[in-house]
Amino acid sequence: MKLIRTEDYTEMSLEAGKIIVEKIRSNPAITLGMATGSTPKGTYDYLIHDHKSNGTSYREVKTVNLDEYIGLPAEDSNSYHYFMRENLFQHLEISEDLTHIPNGTAPDLKLECQRYEQLIKDLGGVDLQILGIGQNGHIGFNEPGTPFSSRTHIVTLAQDTREANSRFFNSINEVPTHAITMGIATILESKEILLLISGENKAEALLKFMNGEISEDFPASALKNHHQVTVIADRAACKFI
Ligand code: PGA
């Protein structure tokens, strides 16, 4: 595992963006695994800036997102479909057919999980997965206790995750209780992983990740079993390491 320490969020985003652009340039038909949330937003801003100023092409790039809330349609401003469209896709001239996000309103959610797993297989797997981390160590929406052998599945969101994400909603009651997420085994099959960590509120999670044991109680620790993980963390997140 490689750890890149950066001064702040801006530098973290820049470092991550540069790595992603380099990968796209060497493999224009790359399959990228995407994350949502505050952490990757600056990285996405960098990709947009680079696309507009350097012309990096997304014509053949394919994307698969980690997760989506159950019950929120794509037009809902809190859905991850909406987040990706607003914060990245619409600025990149990327074909909608090549961007994939689990459908949290599918009539048969179990079937949707199977479809998503098969889709990732059909794409030849994820070449580079971008990940954030929850304060409780979750990756995607795999909350503590999720088996490392899990594939794309339906999860009940932990109360602390719903509280953390309520900042985007009018009240916590509006935060969905369930989500669909790539499983930990699905994530670990990515050829390469970029884990982004920013801010003092993630410092304990980073400490646990670096120094704690590998345990299903802390989902991100599964990444220690992967051989191509780069962690980019800013100074605030590195407070305890
Ligand atoms: P955040 O979420 O980037 O909004 O902090 C990360 C996560 O919960 O995985």
CSV table of C-alpha atoms and ligand atoms in Angstrom, one decimal:
chain,number,residue,atom,x,y,z
A,1,MET,CA,0.0,0.0,0.0
A,2,LYS,CA,1.2,3.4,-0.9
A,3,LEU,CA,0.3,6.5,1.2
A,4,ILE,CA,0.5,10.0,-0.3
A,5,ARG,CA,0.2,12.7,2.2
A,6,THR,CA,-1.0,16.1,1.0
A,7,GLU,CA,-1.3,19.5,2.6
A,8,ASP,CA,-5.1,19.9,2.2
A,9,TYR,CA,-8.2,18.8,0.3
A,10,THR,CA,-7.3,20.8,-2.8
A,11,GLU,CA,-3.9,19.1,-3.1
A,12,MET,CA,-5.5,15.7,-2.4
A,13,SER,CA,-8.0,16.3,-5.2
A,14,LEU,CA,-5.2,17.4,-7.5
A,15,GLU,CA,-3.0,14.3,-6.8
A,16,ALA,CA,-6.0,12.0,-7.3
A,17,GLY,CA,-7.1,13.8,-10.5
A,18,LYS,CA,-3.6,13.5,-12.0
A,19,ILE,CA,-3.4,9.8,-11.3
A,20,ILE,CA,-6.9,9.2,-12.9
A,21,VAL,CA,-6.1,11.3,-16.0
A,22,GLU,CA,-2.8,9.5,-16.5
A,23,LYS,CA,-4.6,6.1,-16.4
A,24,ILE,CA,-7.2,7.3,-18.9
A,25,ARG,CA,-4.5,8.6,-21.2
A,26,SER,CA,-2.7,5.2,-21.1
A,27,ASN,CA,-6.0,3.2,-21.4
A,28,PRO,CA,-8.7,5.4,-23.2
A,29,ALA,CA,-11.3,2.6,-22.8
A,30,ILE,CA,-10.7,2.2,-19.1
A,31,THR,CA,-13.4,1.2,-16.6
A,32,LEU,CA,-13.5,3.6,-13.7
A,33,GLY,CA,-15.2,2.8,-10.4
A,34,MET,CA,-16.8,6.0,-9.1
A,35,ALA,CA,-17.7,7.2,-5.6
A,36,THR,CA,-20.0,10.0,-4.5
A,37,GLY,CA,-19.9,12.3,-1.5
A,38,SER,CA,-17.9,15.3,-0.5
A,39,THR,CA,-14.5,13.6,-0.8
A,40,PRO,CA,-14.3,12.9,-4.5
A,41,LYS,CA,-16.0,16.2,-5.6
A,42,GLY,CA,-12.7,18.1,-5.9
A,43,THR,CA,-11.2,15.3,-7.9
A,44,TYR,CA,-14.2,15.4,-10.2
A,45,ASP,CA,-13.7,19.2,-10.6
A,46,TYR,CA,-10.1,18.5,-11.6
A,47,LEU,CA,-11.2,15.9,-14.2
A,48,ILE,CA,-13.7,18.5,-15.7
A,49,HIS,CA,-11.0,21.2,-15.7
A,50,ASP,CA,-8.5,18.8,-17.4
A,51,HIS,CA,-11.1,17.7,-19.9
A,52,LYS,CA,-11.9,21.3,-20.9
A,53,SER,CA,-8.3,22.6,-21.0
A,54,ASN,CA,-6.3,19.5,-22.1
A,55,GLY,CA,-9.0,17.6,-24.1
A,56,THR,CA,-8.7,14.3,-22.2
A,57,SER,CA,-11.4,12.2,-24.0
A,58,TYR,CA,-14.1,10.2,-22.2
A,59,ARG,CA,-15.6,8.9,-25.4
A,60,GLU,CA,-14.6,5.3,-24.6
A,61,VAL,CA,-14.3,5.5,-20.8
A,62,LYS,CA,-16.8,3.4,-18.9
A,63,THR,CA,-17.9,4.0,-15.4
A,64,VAL,CA,-19.6,2.0,-12.6
A,65,ASN,CA,-20.7,3.6,-9.4
A,66,LEU,CA,-20.3,2.0,-6.1
A,67,ASP,CA,-23.8,2.5,-4.7
A,68,GLU,CA,-27.2,4.2,-4.8
A,69,TYR,CA,-30.0,4.9,-2.3
A,70,ILE,CA,-33.0,2.7,-2.5
A,71,GLY,CA,-36.2,4.6,-3.3
A,72,LEU,CA,-34.7,7.7,-4.8
A,73,PRO,CA,-35.4,8.2,-8.5
A,74,ALA,CA,-32.6,9.5,-10.7
A,75,GLU,CA,-34.2,12.9,-10.8
A,76,ASP,CA,-34.1,13.3,-7.0
A,77,SER,CA,-31.4,15.8,-6.1
A,78,ASN,CA,-30.1,13.5,-3.4
A,79,SER,CA,-29.8,10.4,-5.6
A,80,TYR,CA,-26.3,9.4,-6.7
A,81,HIS,CA,-27.5,9.4,-10.3
A,82,TYR,CA,-28.2,13.1,-9.9
A,83,PHE,CA,-24.9,13.7,-8.1
A,84,MET,CA,-22.9,12.1,-10.8
A,85,ARG,CA,-24.7,13.9,-13.6
A,86,GLU,CA,-24.4,17.3,-12.0
A,87,ASN,CA,-20.9,17.0,-10.7
A,88,LEU,CA,-19.2,15.1,-13.4
A,89,PHE,CA,-20.9,13.4,-16.4
A,90,GLN,CA,-22.6,16.3,-18.0
A,91,HIS,CA,-19.3,18.2,-18.2
A,92,LEU,CA,-17.3,15.4,-19.8
A,93,GLU,CA,-19.1,14.5,-23.1
A,94,ILE,CA,-19.3,10.9,-21.8
A,95,SER,CA,-22.1,8.8,-23.3
A,96,GLU,CA,-24.8,8.0,-20.9
A,97,ASP,CA,-24.8,4.4,-22.1
A,98,LEU,CA,-21.3,4.0,-20.7
A,99,THR,CA,-22.1,5.3,-17.2
A,100,HIS,CA,-23.6,2.8,-14.8
A,101,ILE,CA,-25.1,3.2,-11.4
A,102,PRO,CA,-27.2,0.7,-9.5
A,103,ASN,CA,-30.9,1.3,-9.9
A,104,GLY,CA,-32.4,2.0,-6.5
A,105,THR,CA,-35.9,2.0,-7.9
A,106,ALA,CA,-35.8,-1.3,-9.7
A,107,PRO,CA,-38.9,-3.4,-9.1
A,108,ASP,CA,-36.9,-6.4,-8.2
A,109,LEU,CA,-33.9,-5.3,-6.2
A,110,LYS,CA,-32.3,-8.7,-5.8
A,111,LEU,CA,-32.3,-9.1,-9.6
A,112,GLU,CA,-30.8,-5.6,-9.9
A,113,CYS,CA,-27.9,-6.7,-7.6
A,114,GLN,CA,-27.3,-9.7,-9.9
A,115,ARG,CA,-27.6,-7.5,-13.0
A,116,TYR,CA,-25.0,-5.1,-11.6
A,117,GLU,CA,-22.5,-7.9,-10.8
A,118,GLN,CA,-22.9,-9.3,-14.2
A,119,LEU,CA,-22.5,-5.9,-15.8
A,120,ILE,CA,-19.2,-5.4,-14.0
A,121,LYS,CA,-18.0,-8.8,-15.2
A,122,ASP,CA,-19.1,-8.1,-18.8
A,123,LEU,CA,-17.1,-4.8,-18.7
A,124,GLY,CA,-14.0,-6.9,-17.8
A,125,GLY,CA,-13.9,-5.7,-14.2
A,126,VAL,CA,-13.0,-2.3,-12.8
A,127,ASP,CA,-9.6,-1.0,-13.7
A,128,LEU,CA,-9.4,1.8,-11.1
A,129,GLN,CA,-11.8,2.2,-8.2
A,130,ILE,CA,-12.1,5.5,-6.5
A,131,LEU,CA,-13.1,5.2,-2.8
A,132,GLY,CA,-14.0,7.3,0.1
A,133,ILE,CA,-14.3,6.0,3.7
A,134,GLY,CA,-17.0,6.5,6.3
A,135,GLN,CA,-16.1,7.5,9.9
A,136,ASN,CA,-17.2,4.0,10.8
A,137,GLY,CA,-14.9,2.5,8.2
A,138,HIS,CA,-17.5,1.8,5.6
A,139,ILE,CA,-16.6,1.6,1.9
A,140,GLY,CA,-19.4,2.0,-0.6
A,141,PHE,CA,-22.3,1.4,1.7
A,142,ASN,CA,-20.8,-1.7,3.3
A,143,GLU,CA,-21.3,-1.0,6.9
A,144,PRO,CA,-19.4,-2.6,9.8
A,145,GLY,CA,-20.1,-6.4,10.0
A,146,THR,CA,-20.5,-6.8,6.2
A,147,PRO,CA,-18.8,-10.1,5.2
A,148,PHE,CA,-15.7,-9.6,3.1
A,149,SER,CA,-17.2,-12.2,0.7
A,150,SER,CA,-20.2,-9.9,-0.1
A,151,ARG,CA,-21.1,-9.1,-3.7
A,152,THR,CA,-23.5,-6.3,-4.8
A,153,HIS,CA,-26.3,-6.4,-2.2
A,154,ILE,CA,-29.0,-4.4,-0.3
A,155,VAL,CA,-28.0,-2.9,2.9
A,156,THR,CA,-29.6,-1.2,5.9
A,157,LEU,CA,-27.8,2.0,6.5
A,158,ALA,CA,-26.1,2.4,9.8
A,159,GLN,CA,-27.6,5.2,12.0
A,160,ASP,CA,-24.3,7.1,12.0
A,161,THR,CA,-24.2,6.9,8.2
A,162,ARG,CA,-27.7,8.3,8.0
A,163,GLU,CA,-26.8,11.1,10.4
A,164,ALA,CA,-23.6,11.9,8.5
A,165,ASN,CA,-25.5,12.1,5.2
A,166,SER,CA,-28.5,14.0,6.6
A,167,ARG,CA,-26.5,17.2,5.9
A,168,PHE,CA,-27.7,16.9,2.3
A,169,PHE,CA,-31.4,16.4,3.2
A,170,ASN,CA,-33.9,18.6,5.0
A,171,SER,CA,-34.1,16.3,7.9
A,172,ILE,CA,-32.8,12.8,8.9
A,173,ASN,CA,-36.2,11.4,8.4
A,174,GLU,CA,-35.8,12.0,4.7
A,175,VAL,CA,-32.5,10.0,4.5
A,176,PRO,CA,-33.3,6.6,2.9
A,177,THR,CA,-32.9,3.6,5.3
A,178,HIS,CA,-31.6,1.3,2.6
A,179,ALA,CA,-29.1,1.3,-0.3
A,180,ILE,CA,-27.7,-1.0,-2.9
A,181,THR,CA,-24.0,-1.3,-2.9
A,182,MET,CA,-21.2,-3.2,-4.6
A,183,GLY,CA,-20.0,-5.8,-2.0
A,184,ILE,CA,-16.6,-5.9,-0.5
A,185,ALA,CA,-15.5,-8.8,-2.6
A,186,THR,CA,-16.7,-6.9,-5.7
A,187,ILE,CA,-14.6,-3.9,-4.7
A,188,LEU,CA,-11.6,-6.0,-4.0
A,189,GLU,CA,-11.7,-7.4,-7.5
A,190,SER,CA,-10.9,-3.9,-8.9
A,191,LYS,CA,-7.4,-4.0,-10.4
A,192,GLU,CA,-6.4,-0.9,-8.6
A,193,ILE,CA,-7.9,1.2,-5.8
A,194,LEU,CA,-7.5,4.9,-5.0
A,195,LEU,CA,-8.7,5.6,-1.4
A,196,LEU,CA,-9.2,9.3,-0.7
A,197,ILE,CA,-9.4,10.6,2.9
A,198,SER,CA,-9.8,14.2,3.9
A,199,GLY,CA,-10.5,16.1,7.1
A,200,GLU,CA,-10.1,15.7,10.8
A,201,ASN,CA,-13.4,13.9,11.1
A,202,LYS,CA,-11.8,11.0,9.2
A,203,ALA,CA,-8.5,11.0,11.2
A,204,GLU,CA,-9.6,8.2,13.5
A,205,ALA,CA,-10.8,6.1,10.6
A,206,LEU,CA,-7.4,6.6,8.9
A,207,LEU,CA,-5.6,5.6,12.1
A,208,LYS,CA,-7.7,2.5,12.4
A,209,PHE,CA,-7.1,1.7,8.8
A,210,MET,CA,-3.4,2.1,9.0
A,211,ASN,CA,-2.8,0.5,12.4
A,212,GLY,CA,-5.8,-1.6,13.2
A,213,GLU,CA,-6.3,-5.3,12.5
A,214,ILE,CA,-8.1,-6.7,9.4
A,215,SER,CA,-11.7,-7.2,10.6
A,216,GLU,CA,-15.2,-7.2,9.3
A,217,ASP,CA,-16.0,-4.7,12.0
A,218,PHE,CA,-14.0,-2.2,10.0
A,219,PRO,CA,-14.9,-2.8,6.3
A,220,ALA,CA,-12.0,-0.6,4.9
A,221,SER,CA,-9.5,-3.0,6.5
A,222,ALA,CA,-10.3,-5.5,3.8
A,223,LEU,CA,-8.3,-3.3,1.4
A,224,LYS,CA,-5.2,-4.4,3.2
A,225,ASN,CA,-5.7,-7.7,1.3
A,226,HIS,CA,-5.4,-5.9,-2.0
A,227,HIS,CA,-2.0,-5.3,-3.6
A,228,GLN,CA,-2.6,-2.1,-5.6
A,229,VAL,CA,-4.0,0.4,-3.1
A,230,THR,CA,-3.0,4.0,-3.1
A,231,VAL,CA,-4.2,6.1,-0.2
A,232,ILE,CA,-4.2,9.9,-0.6
A,233,ALA,CA,-4.8,11.7,2.7
A,234,ASP,CA,-4.6,15.3,3.7
A,235,ARG,CA,-2.8,16.7,6.7
A,236,ALA,CA,-6.0,16.9,8.8
A,237,ALA,CA,-6.9,13.3,8.1
A,238,CYS,CA,-3.3,12.3,9.0
A,239,LYS,CA,-3.5,13.9,12.4
A,240,PHE,CA,-2.9,10.6,14.3
A,241,ILE,CA,-0.5,8.9,11.9
B,1,PGA,P1,-18.0,11.7,2.3
B,1,PGA,O1,-18.5,10.2,2.4
B,1,PGA,O2,-17.0,11.7,1.1
B,1,PGA,O3,-19.2,12.5,2.0
B,1,PGA,O4,-17.3,12.0,3.6
B,1,PGA,C1,-17.6,9.2,2.3
B,1,PGA,C2,-18.2,7.9,2.6
B,1,PGA,O5,-19.1,7.9,3.5
B,1,PGA,O6,-17.8,6.9,2.1
